[in-house]
Short mmCIF file of C-alpha atoms in Angstrom, two decimals:
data_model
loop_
_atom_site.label_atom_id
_atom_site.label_comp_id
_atom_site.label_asym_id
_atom_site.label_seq_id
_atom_site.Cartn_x
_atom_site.Cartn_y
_atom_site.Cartn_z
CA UNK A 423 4.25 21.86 29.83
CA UNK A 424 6.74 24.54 30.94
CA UNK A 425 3.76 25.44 33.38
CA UNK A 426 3.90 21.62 35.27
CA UNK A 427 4.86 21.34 38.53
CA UNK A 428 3.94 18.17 39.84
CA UNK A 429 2.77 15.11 38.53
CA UNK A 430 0.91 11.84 40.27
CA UNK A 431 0.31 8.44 38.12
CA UNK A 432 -0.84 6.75 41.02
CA UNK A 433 -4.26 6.34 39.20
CA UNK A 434 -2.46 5.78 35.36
CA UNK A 435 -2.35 2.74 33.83
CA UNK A 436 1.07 2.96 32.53
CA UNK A 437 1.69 -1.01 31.61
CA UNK A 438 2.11 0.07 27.75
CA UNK A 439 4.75 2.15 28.00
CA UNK A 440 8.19 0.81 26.69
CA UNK A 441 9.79 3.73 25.61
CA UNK A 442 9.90 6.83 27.64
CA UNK A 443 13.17 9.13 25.96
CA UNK A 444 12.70 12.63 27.00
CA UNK A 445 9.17 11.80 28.94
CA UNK A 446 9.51 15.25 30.83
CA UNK A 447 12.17 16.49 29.49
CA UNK A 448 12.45 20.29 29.62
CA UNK A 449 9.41 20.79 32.05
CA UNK A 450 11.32 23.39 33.91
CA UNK A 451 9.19 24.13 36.68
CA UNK A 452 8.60 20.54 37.54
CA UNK A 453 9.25 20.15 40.95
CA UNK A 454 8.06 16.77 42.02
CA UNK A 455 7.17 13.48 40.69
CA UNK A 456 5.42 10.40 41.84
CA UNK A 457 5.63 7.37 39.23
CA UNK A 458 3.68 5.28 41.51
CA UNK A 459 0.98 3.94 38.86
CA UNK A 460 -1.69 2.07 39.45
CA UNK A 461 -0.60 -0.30 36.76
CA UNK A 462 3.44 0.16 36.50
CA UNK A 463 5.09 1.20 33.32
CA UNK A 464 8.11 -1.26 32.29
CA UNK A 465 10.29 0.42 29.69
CA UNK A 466 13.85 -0.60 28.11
CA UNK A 467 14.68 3.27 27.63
CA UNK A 468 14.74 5.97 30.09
CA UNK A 469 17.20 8.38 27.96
CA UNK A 470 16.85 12.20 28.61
CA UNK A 471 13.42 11.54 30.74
CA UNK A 472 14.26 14.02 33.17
CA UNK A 473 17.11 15.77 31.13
CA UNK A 474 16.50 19.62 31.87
CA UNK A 475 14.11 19.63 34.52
CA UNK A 476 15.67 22.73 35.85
CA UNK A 477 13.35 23.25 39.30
CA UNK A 478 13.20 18.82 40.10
CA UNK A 479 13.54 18.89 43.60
CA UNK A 480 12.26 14.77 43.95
CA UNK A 481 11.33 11.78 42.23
CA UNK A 482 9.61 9.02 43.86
CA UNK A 483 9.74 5.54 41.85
CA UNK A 484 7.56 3.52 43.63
CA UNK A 485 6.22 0.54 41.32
CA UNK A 486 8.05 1.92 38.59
CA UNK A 487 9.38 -1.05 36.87
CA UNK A 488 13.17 0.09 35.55
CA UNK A 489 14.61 -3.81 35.29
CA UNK A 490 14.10 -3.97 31.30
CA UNK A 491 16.21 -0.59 30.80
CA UNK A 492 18.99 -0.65 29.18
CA UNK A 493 19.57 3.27 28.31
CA UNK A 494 19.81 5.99 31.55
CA UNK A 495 21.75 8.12 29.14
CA UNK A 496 21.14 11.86 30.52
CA UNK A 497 18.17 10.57 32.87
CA UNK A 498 18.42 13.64 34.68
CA UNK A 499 21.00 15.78 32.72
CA UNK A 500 20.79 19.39 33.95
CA UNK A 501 18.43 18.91 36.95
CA UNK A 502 20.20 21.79 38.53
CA UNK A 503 17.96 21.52 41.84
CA UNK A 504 17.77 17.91 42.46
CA UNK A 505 18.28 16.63 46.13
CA UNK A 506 16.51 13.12 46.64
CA UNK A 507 16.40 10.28 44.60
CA UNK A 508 15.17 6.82 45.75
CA UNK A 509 18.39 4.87 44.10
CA UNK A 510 17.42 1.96 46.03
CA UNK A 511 14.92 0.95 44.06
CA UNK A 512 16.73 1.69 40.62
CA UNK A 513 16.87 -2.09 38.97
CA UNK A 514 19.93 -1.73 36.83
CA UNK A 515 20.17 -5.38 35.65
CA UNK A 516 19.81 -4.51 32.07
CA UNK A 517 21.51 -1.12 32.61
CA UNK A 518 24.04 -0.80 29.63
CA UNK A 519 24.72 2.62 28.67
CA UNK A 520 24.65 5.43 31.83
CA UNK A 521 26.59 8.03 30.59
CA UNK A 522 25.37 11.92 31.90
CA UNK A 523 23.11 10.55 34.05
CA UNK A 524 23.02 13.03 36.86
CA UNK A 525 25.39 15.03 35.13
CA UNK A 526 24.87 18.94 36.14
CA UNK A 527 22.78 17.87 39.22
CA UNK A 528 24.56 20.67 41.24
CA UNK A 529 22.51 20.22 44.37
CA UNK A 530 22.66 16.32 44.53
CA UNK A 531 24.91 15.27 47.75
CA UNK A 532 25.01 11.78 48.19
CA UNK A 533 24.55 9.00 45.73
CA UNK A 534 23.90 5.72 47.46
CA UNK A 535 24.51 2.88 44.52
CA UNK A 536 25.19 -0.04 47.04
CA UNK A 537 22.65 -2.51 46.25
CA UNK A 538 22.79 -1.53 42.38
CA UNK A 539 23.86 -4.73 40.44
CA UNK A 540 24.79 -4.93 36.76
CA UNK A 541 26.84 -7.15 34.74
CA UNK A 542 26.48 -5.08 31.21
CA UNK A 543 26.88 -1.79 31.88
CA UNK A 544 29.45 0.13 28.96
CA UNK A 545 28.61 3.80 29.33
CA UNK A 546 29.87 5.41 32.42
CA UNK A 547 31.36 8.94 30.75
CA UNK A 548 30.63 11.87 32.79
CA UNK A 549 27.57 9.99 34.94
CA UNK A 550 28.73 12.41 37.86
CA UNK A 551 30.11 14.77 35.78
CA UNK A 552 29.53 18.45 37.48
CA UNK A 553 27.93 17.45 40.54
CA UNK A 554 29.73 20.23 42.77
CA UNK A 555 27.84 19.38 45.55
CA UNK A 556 28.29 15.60 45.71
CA UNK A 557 30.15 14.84 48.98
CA UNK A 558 30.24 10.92 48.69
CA UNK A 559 29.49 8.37 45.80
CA UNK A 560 29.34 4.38 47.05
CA UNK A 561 29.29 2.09 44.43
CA UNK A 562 27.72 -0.85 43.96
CA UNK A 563 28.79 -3.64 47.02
CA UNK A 564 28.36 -5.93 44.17
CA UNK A 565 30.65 -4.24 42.44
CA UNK A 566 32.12 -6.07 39.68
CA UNK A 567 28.50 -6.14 38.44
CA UNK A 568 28.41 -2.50 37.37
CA UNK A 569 29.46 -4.30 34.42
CA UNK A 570 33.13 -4.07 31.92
CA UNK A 571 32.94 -0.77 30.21
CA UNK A 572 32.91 -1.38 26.73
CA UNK A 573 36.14 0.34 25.04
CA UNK A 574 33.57 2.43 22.83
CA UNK A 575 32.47 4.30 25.34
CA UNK A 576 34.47 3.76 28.94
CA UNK A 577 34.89 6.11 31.62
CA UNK A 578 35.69 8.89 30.76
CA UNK A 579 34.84 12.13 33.12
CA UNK A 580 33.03 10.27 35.59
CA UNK A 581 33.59 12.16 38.48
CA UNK A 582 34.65 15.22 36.31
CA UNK A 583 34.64 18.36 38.86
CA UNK A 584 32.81 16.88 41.10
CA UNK A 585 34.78 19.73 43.49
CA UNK A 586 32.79 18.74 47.09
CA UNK A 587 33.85 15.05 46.85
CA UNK A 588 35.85 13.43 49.32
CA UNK A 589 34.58 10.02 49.46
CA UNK A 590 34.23 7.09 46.47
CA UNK A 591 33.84 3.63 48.36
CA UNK A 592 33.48 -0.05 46.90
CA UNK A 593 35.80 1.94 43.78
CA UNK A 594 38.28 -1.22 44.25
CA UNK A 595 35.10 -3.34 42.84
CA UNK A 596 35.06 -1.68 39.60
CA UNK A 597 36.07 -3.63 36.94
CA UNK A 598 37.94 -1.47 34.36
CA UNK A 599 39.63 -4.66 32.84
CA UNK A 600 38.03 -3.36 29.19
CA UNK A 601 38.56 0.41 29.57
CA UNK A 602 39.94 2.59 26.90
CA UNK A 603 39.26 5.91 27.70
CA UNK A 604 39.91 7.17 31.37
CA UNK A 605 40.49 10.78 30.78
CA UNK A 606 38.87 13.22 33.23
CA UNK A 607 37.98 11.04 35.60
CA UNK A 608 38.76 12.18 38.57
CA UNK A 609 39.64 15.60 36.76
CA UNK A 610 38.64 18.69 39.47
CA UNK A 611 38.34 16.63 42.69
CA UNK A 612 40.20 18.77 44.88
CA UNK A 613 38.55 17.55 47.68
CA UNK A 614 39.29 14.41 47.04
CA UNK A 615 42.32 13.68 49.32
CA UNK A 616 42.69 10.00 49.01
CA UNK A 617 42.72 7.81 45.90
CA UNK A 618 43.39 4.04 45.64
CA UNK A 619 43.48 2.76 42.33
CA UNK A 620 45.98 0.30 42.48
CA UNK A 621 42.78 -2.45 41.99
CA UNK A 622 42.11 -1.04 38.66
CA UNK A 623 43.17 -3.21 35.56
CA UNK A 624 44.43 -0.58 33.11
CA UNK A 625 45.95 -3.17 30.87
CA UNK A 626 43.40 -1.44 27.74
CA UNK A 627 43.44 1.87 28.57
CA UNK A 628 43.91 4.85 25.49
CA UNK A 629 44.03 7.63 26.93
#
């Protein structure tokens, strides 16, 4: 498929598919993709789908059912040239493991989490790791609900080099009262002028 650059399910009757790890994975002139079926898929993993998608400029979700997922791991590891994403409509209630998600996603600027709500998330390592053009990150309102970060895996390198940052809001709604590993997170902001952590529950942390 290294030949694919677009791809429309809006006439696919995707209602069978549960698990979709690496589902495009290393199309790498992929550009655009519409996962607006006409009946919508409803997997529980997502892992890798996009991972190395090198030219992914856009991905519209439309029906796309994500509520049953519980692995983003790498979604969209190494899309180099990704601007738009609808996170909106990203249902993260079974969400538990996120790590890499848009890690390497150099051209990604904003990443508009807000209404994302989650109570059993444990993966957050390196989810922003790399994205040198990210300017501002808002976290879930709900925030709490982006779950306790399981000591296995925790947070480390979150926001690792993310150099363009200057702005993490709702971060005071994170609730790191499990954490173990913390190292790297904020490792290579230097744009990143103004921190407050003193909501953060570090009572667990390792390292």
């Amino acid at each position: 498929l290294d030949h694919l650059k677009e791809i429309d399910f809006s006439n696919v009757d995707m209602s069978e598919v549960k698990n979709a790890v690496s589902l495009f994975e290393k199309c790498t002139n992929l550009k655009r993709v519409s996962l607006n079926a006409k009946v919508p898929a409803q997997p529980t993993n997502l892992t890798q789908a996009f991972s190395c998608c090198y030219t992914l400029e856009s991905v519209t979700l439309g029906n796309f059912d994500t509520s049953q997922v519980e692995y983003f791991t790498s979604f969209f590891y190494d899309c180099y040239n990704l601007q738009s994403f609808e996170f909106n409509k990203v249902d993260i209630s079974s969400a538990k493991y996120m790590g890499n998600m848009f890690q390497e996603c150099y051209r990604l600027r904003v990443a508009d989490l807000s209404s994302w709500k989650s109570d059993s998330v444990m993966d957050i390592s390196s989810m922003f790791s790399l994205c040198s053009s990210l300017t501002k990150v808002i976290l879930p309102e709900q925030g709490i609900h982006i779950g306790k970060v399981d000591s296995a895996y925790g947070s480390s390198a979150t926001f690792y080099k993310c150099t363009s940052l200057t702005s993490i809001e709702n971060l005071n709604r994170l609730d790191t009262s499990q954490v173990e590993y913390m190292d790297g997170m904020f490792y290579g902001c230097k744009n990143l002028t103004a921190l407050d952590l003193s909501s953060f529950d570090t009572s667990n942390v390792k390292k």
